[in-house]
mmCIF file of C-alpha atoms in Angstrom:
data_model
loop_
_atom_site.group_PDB
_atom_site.id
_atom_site.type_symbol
_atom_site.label_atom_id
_atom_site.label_comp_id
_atom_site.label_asym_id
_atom_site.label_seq_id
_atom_site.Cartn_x
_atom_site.Cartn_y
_atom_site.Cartn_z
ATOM 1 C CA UNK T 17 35.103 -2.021 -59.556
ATOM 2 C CA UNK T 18 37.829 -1.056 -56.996
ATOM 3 C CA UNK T 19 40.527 -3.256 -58.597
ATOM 4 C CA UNK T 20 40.955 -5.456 -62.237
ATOM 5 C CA UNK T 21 43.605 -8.348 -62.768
ATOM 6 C CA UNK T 22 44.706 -8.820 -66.512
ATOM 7 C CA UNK T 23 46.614 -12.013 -67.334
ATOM 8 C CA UNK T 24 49.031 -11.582 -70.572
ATOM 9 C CA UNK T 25 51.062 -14.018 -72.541
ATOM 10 C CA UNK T 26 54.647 -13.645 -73.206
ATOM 11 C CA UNK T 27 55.732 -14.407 -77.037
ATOM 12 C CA UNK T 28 57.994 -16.421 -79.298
ATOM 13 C CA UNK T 29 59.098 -15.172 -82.291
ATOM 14 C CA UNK T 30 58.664 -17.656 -84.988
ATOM 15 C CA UNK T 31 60.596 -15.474 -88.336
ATOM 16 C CA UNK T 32 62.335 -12.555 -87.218
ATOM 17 C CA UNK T 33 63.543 -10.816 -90.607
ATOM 18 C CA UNK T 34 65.536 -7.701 -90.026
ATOM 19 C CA UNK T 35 65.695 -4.757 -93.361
ATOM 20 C CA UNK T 36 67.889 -2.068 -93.094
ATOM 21 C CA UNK T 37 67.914 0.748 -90.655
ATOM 22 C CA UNK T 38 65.700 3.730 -91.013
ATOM 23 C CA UNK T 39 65.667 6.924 -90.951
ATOM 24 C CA UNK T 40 64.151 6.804 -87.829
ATOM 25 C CA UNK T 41 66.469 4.746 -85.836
ATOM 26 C CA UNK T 42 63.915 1.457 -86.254
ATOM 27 C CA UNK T 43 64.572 -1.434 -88.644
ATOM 28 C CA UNK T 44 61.933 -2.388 -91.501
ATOM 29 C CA UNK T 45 60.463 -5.721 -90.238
ATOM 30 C CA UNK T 46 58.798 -8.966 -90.386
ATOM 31 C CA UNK T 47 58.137 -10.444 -87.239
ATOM 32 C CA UNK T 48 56.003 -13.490 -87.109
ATOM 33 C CA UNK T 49 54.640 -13.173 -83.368
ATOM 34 C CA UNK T 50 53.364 -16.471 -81.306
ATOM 35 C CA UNK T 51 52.078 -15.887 -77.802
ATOM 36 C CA UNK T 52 52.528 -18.521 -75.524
ATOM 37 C CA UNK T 53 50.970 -19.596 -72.285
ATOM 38 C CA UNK T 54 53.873 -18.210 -69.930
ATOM 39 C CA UNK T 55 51.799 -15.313 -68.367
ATOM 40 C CA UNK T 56 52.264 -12.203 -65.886
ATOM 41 C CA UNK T 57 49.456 -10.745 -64.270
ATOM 42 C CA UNK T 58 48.902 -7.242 -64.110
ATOM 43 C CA UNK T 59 45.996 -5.608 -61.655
ATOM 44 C CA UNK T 60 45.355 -1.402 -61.415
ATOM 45 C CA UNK T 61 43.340 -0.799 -58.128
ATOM 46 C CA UNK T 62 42.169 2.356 -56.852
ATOM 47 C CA UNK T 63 44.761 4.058 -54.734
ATOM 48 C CA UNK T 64 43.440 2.927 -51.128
ATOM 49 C CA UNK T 65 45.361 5.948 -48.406
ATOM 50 C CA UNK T 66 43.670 8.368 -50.050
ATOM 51 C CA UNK T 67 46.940 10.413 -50.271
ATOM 52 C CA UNK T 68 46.055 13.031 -53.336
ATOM 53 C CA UNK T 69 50.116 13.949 -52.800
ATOM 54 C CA UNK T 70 51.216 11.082 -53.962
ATOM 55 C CA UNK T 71 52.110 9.918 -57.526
ATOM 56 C CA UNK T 72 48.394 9.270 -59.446
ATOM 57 C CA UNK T 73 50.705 5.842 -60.376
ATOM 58 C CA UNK T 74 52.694 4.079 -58.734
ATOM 59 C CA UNK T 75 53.542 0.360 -59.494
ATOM 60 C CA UNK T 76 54.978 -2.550 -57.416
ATOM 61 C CA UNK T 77 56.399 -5.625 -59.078
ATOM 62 C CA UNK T 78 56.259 -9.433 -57.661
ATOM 63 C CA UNK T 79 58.114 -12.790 -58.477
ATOM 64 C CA UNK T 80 61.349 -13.482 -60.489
ATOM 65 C CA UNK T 81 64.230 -10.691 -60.872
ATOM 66 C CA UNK T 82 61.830 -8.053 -59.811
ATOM 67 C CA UNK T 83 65.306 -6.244 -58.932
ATOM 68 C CA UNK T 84 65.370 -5.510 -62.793
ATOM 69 C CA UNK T 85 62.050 -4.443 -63.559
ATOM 70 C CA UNK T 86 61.604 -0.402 -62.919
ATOM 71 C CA UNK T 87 58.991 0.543 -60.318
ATOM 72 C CA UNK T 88 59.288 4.456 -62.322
ATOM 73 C CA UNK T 89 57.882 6.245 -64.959
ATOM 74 C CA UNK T 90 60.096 4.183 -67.133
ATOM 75 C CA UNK T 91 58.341 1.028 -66.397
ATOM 76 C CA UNK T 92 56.458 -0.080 -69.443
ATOM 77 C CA UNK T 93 52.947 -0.266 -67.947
ATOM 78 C CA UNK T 94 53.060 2.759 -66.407
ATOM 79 C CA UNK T 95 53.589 4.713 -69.458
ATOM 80 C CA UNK T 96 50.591 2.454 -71.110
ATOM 81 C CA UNK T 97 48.466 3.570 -67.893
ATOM 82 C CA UNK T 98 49.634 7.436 -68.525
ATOM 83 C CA UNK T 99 49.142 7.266 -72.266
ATOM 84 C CA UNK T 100 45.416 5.892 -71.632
ATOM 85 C CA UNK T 101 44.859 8.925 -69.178
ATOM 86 C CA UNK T 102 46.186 11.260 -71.733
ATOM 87 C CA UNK T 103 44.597 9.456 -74.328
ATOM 88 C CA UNK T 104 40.648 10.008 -72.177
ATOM 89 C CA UNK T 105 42.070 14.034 -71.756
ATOM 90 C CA UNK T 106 41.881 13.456 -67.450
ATOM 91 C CA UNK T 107 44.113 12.671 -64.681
ATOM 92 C CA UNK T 108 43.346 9.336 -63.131
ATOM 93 C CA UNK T 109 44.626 7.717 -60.444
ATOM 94 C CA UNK T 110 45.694 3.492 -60.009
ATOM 95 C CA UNK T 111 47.528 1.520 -57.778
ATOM 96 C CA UNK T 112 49.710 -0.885 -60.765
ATOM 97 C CA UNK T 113 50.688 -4.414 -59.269
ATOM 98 C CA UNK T 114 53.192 -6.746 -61.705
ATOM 99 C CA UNK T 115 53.244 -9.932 -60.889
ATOM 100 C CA UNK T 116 56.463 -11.574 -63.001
ATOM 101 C CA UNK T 117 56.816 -14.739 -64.620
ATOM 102 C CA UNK T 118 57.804 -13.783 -68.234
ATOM 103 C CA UNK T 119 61.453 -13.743 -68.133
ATOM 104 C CA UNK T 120 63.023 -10.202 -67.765
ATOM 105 C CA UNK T 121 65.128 -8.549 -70.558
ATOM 106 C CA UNK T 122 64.699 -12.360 -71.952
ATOM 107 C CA UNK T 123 63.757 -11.526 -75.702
ATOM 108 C CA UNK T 124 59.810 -12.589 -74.736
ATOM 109 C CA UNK T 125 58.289 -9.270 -74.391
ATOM 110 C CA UNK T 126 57.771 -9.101 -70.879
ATOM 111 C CA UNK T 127 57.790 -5.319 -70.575
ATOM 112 C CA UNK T 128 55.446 -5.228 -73.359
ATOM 113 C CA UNK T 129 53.553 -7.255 -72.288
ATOM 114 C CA UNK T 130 52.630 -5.526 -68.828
ATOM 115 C CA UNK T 131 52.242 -2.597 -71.295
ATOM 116 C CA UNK T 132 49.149 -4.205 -73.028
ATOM 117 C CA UNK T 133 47.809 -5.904 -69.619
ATOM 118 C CA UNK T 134 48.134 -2.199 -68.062
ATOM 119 C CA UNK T 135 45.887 -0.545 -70.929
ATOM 120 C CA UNK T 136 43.542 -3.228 -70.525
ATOM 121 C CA UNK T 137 43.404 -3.540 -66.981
ATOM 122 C CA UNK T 138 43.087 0.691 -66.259
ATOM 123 C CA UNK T 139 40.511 0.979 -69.821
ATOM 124 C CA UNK T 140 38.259 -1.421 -67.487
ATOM 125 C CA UNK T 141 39.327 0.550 -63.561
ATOM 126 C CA UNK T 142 38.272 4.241 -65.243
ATOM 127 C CA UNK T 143 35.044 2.911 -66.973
ATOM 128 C CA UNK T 144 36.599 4.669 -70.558
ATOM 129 C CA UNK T 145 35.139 1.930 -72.505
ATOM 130 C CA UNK T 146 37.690 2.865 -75.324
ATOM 131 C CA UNK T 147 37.268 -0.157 -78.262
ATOM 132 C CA UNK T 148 40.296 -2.752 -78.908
ATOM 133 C CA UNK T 149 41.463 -0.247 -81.990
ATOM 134 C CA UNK T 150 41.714 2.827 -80.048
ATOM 135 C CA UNK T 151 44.239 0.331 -77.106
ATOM 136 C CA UNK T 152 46.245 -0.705 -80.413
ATOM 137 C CA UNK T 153 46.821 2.807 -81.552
ATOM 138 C CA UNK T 154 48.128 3.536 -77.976
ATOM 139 C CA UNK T 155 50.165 0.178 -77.432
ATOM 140 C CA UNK T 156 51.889 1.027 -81.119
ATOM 141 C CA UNK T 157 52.997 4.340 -79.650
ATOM 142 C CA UNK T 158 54.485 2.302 -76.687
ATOM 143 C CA UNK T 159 56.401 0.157 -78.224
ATOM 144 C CA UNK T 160 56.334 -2.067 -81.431
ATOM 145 C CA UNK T 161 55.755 -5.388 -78.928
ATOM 146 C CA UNK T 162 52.753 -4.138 -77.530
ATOM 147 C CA UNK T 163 50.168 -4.191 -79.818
ATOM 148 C CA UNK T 164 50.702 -8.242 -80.253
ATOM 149 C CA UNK T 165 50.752 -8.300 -76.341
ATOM 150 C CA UNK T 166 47.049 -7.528 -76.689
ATOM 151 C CA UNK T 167 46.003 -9.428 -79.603
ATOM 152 C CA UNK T 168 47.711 -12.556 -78.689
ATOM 153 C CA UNK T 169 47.099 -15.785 -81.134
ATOM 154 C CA UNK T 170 50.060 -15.526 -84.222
ATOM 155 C CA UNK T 171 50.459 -12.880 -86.531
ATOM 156 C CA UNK T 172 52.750 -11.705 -89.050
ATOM 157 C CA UNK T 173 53.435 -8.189 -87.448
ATOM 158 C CA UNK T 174 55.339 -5.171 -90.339
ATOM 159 C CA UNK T 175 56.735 -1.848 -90.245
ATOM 160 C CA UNK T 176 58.275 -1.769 -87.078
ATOM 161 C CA UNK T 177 56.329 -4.905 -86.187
ATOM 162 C CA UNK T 178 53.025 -2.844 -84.900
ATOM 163 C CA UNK T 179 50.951 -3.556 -87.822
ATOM 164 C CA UNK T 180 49.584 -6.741 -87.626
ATOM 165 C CA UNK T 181 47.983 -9.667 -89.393
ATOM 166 C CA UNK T 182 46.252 -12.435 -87.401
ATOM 167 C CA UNK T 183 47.615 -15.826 -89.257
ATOM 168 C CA UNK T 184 46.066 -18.888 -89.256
ATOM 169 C CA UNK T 185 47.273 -21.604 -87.354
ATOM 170 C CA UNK T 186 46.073 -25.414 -86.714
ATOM 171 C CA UNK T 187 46.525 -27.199 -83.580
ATOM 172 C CA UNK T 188 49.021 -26.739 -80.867
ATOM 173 C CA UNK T 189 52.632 -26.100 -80.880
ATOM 174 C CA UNK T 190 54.213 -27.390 -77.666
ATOM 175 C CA UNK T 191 57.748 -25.228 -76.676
ATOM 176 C CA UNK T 192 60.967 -25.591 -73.828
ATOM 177 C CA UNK T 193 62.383 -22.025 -72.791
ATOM 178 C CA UNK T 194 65.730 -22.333 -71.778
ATOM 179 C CA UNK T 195 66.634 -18.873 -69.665
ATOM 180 C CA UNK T 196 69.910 -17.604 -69.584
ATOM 181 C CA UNK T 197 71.553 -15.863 -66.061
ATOM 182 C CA UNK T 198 70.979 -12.075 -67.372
ATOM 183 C CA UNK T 199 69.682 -10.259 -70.288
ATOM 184 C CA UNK T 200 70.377 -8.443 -73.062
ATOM 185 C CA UNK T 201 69.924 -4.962 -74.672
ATOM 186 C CA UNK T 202 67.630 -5.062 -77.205
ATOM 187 C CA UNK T 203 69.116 -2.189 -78.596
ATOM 188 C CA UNK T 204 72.271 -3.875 -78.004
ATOM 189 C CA UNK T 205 71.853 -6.592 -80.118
ATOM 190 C CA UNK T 206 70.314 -4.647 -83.283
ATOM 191 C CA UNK T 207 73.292 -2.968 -83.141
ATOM 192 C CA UNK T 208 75.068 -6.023 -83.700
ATOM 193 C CA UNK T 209 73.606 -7.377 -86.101
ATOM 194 C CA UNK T 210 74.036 -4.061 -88.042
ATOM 195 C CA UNK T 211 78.165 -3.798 -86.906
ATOM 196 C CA UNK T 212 78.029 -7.422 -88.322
ATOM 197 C CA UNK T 213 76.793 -6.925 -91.530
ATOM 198 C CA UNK T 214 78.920 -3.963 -92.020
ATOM 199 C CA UNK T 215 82.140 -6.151 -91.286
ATOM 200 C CA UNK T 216 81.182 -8.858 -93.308
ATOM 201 C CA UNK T 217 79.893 -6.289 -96.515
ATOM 202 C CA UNK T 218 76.081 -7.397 -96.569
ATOM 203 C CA UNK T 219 73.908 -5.518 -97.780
ATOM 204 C CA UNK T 220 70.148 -5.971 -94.922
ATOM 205 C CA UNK T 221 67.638 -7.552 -97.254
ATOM 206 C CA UNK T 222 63.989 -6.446 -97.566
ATOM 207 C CA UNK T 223 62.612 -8.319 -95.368
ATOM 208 C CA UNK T 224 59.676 -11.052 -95.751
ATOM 209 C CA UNK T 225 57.497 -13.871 -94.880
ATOM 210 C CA UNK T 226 58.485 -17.441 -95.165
ATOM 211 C CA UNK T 227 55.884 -19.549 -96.857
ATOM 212 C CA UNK T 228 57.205 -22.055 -95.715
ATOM 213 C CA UNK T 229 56.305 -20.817 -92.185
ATOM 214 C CA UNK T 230 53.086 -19.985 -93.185
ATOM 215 C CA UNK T 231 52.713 -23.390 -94.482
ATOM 216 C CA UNK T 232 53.680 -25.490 -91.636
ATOM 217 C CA UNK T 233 51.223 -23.061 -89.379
ATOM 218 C CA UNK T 234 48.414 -23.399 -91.409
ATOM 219 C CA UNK T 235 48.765 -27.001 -91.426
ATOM 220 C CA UNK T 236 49.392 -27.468 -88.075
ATOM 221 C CA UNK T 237 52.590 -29.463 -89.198
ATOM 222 C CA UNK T 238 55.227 -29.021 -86.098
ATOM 223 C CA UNK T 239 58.411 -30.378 -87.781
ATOM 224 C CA UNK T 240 57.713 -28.591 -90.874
ATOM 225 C CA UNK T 241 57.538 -25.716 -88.664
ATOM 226 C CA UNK T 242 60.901 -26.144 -86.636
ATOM 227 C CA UNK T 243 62.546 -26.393 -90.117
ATOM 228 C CA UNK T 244 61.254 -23.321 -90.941
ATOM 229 C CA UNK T 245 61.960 -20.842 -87.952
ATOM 230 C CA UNK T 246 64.347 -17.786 -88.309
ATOM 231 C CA UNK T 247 65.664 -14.863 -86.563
ATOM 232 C CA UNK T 248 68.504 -12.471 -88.074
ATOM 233 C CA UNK T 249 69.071 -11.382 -84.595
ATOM 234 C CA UNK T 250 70.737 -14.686 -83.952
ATOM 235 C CA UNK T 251 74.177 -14.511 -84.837
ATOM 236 C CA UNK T 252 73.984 -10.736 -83.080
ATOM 237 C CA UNK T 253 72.930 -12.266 -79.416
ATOM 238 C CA UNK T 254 75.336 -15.269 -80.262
ATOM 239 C CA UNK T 255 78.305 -12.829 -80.771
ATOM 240 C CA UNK T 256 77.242 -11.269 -77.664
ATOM 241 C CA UNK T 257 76.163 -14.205 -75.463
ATOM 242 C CA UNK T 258 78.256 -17.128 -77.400
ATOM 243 C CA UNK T 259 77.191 -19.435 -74.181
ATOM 244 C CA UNK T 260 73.733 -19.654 -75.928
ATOM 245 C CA UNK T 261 75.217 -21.852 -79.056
ATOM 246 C CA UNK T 262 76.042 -24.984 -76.669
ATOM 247 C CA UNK T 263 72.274 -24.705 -75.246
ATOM 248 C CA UNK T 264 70.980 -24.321 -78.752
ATOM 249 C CA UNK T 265 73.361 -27.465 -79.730
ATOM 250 C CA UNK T 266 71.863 -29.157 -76.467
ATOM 251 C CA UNK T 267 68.362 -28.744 -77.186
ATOM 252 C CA UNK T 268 69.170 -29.869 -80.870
ATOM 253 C CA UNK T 269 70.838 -33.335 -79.692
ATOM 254 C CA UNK T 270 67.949 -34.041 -77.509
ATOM 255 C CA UNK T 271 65.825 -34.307 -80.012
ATOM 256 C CA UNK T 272 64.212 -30.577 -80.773
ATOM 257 C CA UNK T 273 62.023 -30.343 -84.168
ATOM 258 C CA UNK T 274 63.262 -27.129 -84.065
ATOM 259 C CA UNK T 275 65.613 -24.150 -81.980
ATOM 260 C CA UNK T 276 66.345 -20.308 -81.988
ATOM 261 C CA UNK T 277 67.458 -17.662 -80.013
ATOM 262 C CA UNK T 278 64.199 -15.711 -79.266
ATOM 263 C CA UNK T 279 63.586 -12.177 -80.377
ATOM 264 C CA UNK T 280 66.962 -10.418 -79.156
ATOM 265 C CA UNK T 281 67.810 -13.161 -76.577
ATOM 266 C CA UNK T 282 69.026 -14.343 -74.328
ATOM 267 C CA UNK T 283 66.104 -16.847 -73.737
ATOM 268 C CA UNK T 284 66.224 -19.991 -76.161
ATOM 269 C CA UNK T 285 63.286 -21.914 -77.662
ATOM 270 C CA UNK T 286 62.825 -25.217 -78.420
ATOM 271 C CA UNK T 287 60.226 -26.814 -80.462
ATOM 272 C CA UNK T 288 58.418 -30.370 -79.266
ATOM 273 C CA UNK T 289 56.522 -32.715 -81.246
ATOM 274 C CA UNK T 290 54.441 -33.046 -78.202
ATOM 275 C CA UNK T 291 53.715 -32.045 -73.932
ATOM 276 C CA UNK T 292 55.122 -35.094 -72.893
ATOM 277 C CA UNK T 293 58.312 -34.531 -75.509
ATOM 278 C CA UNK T 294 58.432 -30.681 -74.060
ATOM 279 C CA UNK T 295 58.787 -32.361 -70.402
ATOM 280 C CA UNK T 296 61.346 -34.726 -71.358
ATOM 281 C CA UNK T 297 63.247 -32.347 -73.336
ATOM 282 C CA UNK T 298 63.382 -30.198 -70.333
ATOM 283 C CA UNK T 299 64.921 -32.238 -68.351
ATOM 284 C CA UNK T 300 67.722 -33.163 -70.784
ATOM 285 C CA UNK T 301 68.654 -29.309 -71.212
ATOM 286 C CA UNK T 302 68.065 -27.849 -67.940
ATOM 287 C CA UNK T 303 71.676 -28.477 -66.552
ATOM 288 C CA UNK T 304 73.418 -27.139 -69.616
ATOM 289 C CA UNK T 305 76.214 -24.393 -68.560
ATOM 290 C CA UNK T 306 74.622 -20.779 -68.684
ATOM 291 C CA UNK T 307 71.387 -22.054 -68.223
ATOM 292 C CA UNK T 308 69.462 -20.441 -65.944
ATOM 293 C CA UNK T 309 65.934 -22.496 -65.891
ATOM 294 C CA UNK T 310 63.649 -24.463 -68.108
ATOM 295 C CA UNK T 311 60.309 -23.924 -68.602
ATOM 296 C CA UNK T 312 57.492 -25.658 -71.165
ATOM 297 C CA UNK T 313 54.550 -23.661 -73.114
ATOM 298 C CA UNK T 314 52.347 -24.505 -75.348
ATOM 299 C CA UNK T 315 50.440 -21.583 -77.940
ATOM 300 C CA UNK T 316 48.857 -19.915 -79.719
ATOM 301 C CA UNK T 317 47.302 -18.757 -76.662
ATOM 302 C CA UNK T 318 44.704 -15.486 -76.671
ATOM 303 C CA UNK T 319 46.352 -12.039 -75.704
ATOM 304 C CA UNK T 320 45.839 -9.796 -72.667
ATOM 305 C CA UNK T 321 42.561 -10.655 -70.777
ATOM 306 C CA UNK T 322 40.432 -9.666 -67.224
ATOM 307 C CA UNK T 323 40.579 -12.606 -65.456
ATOM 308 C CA UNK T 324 37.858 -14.351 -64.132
#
């Protein structure tokens, strides 16, 4: 096949629980992942000029704030695409389109995301035929997002948040994104959280799964579920971003079973009890100060796949 189009979900992060800082510049984790259905699409074609001068890949990006994706070596599915070729011990060539709709530098993955959709999408262009374990081991050395990128679903993710656990979840949760104007550092905000704790003399606790969480997915049970979601990033990306507290008040007064700051921000999420409660909620919040767009999702949805 001269060209193959994966479709990947972007993710909430239902329990974000942060341990202390390593050794190793990473945080212990546990990071309950949820993939949603807002989706880029990511298709590796065979170069078409023929030019054997040029870069064996290069990547374009489409749709929202392309301005702020990198079309280099340091975008995300590029280095997925080179660690594949590495990975089959050949140079390969690929033509990497991105087409956006995962908000940018918006705390949903959206870099890893294109990571996992890359390895997919080039594992099917070069015919390697490498299994789903040997694309985990590579997404892991990507970046800790990437491995849930391609198993999609929810899962209870440890370490730095590569190693993974599918969970078991009933039903359908039903979500509003609110997107803030701009992003934020990922980086940035860990750091945060750590200069916070310092000031305040708290000790980062070892970090671990809410049963209550676990609970409420298992059963399917959405408002038990909104009671339940976390994320010790929060007060980090509120420090930084304190616009985001009035859209997480907004989306609480209208009615939310549940909101949080996702992953390191800025993007908010609400939790519906239903589709037509995520459209109405919507609405309400989408003209609250700092607020860039709305969206609705639903999940668990499945992780990066060819399309049809």
């Amino acid at each position: 096949m001269s060209a193959i189009t994966v479709r990947v979900p972007a993710k909430v992060n239902l329990q974000l629980a942060v341990g202390p800082l390593r050794e190793d510049g990473y945080h212990d984790l546990v990071n309950v992942f949820h993939a949603v259905s807002l989706f880029d699409e990511v298709t590796a074609a065979e170069p078409a000029d023929g030019d054997l001068s040029a870069a064996p890949l290069r990547v374009r990006v489409e749709g929202d704030h392309t301005g702020e994706v990198p079309v280099s070596d340091d975008n995300l599915a590029v280095r997925a695409a080179m660690a594949l070729a590495d990975r089959a011990g050949r140079s390969y060539r690929a033509d990497l389109l991105i087409r956006k709709s995962i908000p940018v530098a918006g705390g949903m993955a959206g870099g890893s995301a294109d990571a996992a959709a890359a390895l997919v999408a080039c594992n099917e262009l070069w015919g390697l035929g490498l299994p789903v374990e040997d694309l985990m081991e590579i997404a892991a050395d990507i970046g800790s997002d990437v491995p849930f990128a391609l198993l999609g679903g929810t899962a209870v993710g440890t370490g730095r948040g590569e190693r993974l656990a599918p969970l078991e979840t009933a039903g359908i949760f039903h979500w509003v994104f609110a997107l803030a104007d701009g992003g934020l550092s990922t980086p940035r905000v860990y750091g945060e959280c750590d200069r916070l704790r310092e000031e305040a003399g708290v000790a980062a606790p070892t970090p671990a799964v809410s049963e209550a969480l676990l609970a409420a997915l298992r059963e399917g049970d959405a408002k038990a579920l909104g009671q339940a979601l976390s994320n010790d990033l929060q007060p980090a990306a509120l420090a930084l971003r304190p616009s985001l507290a009035d859209t997480l008040a907004a989306g609480r007064a209208h009615g939310a079973l549940g909101a949080l700051v996702s992953g390191s921000g800025p993007t908010c999420a609400f939790l519906a009890e239903s589709a037509e409660r995520a459209h109405e909620l919507a609405g309400l919040i989408k003209d609250v100060d700092g607020c860039r767009a709305v969206v609705t999702a639903h999940g668990p949805v499945p992780g990066a796949t060819v399309a049809g």
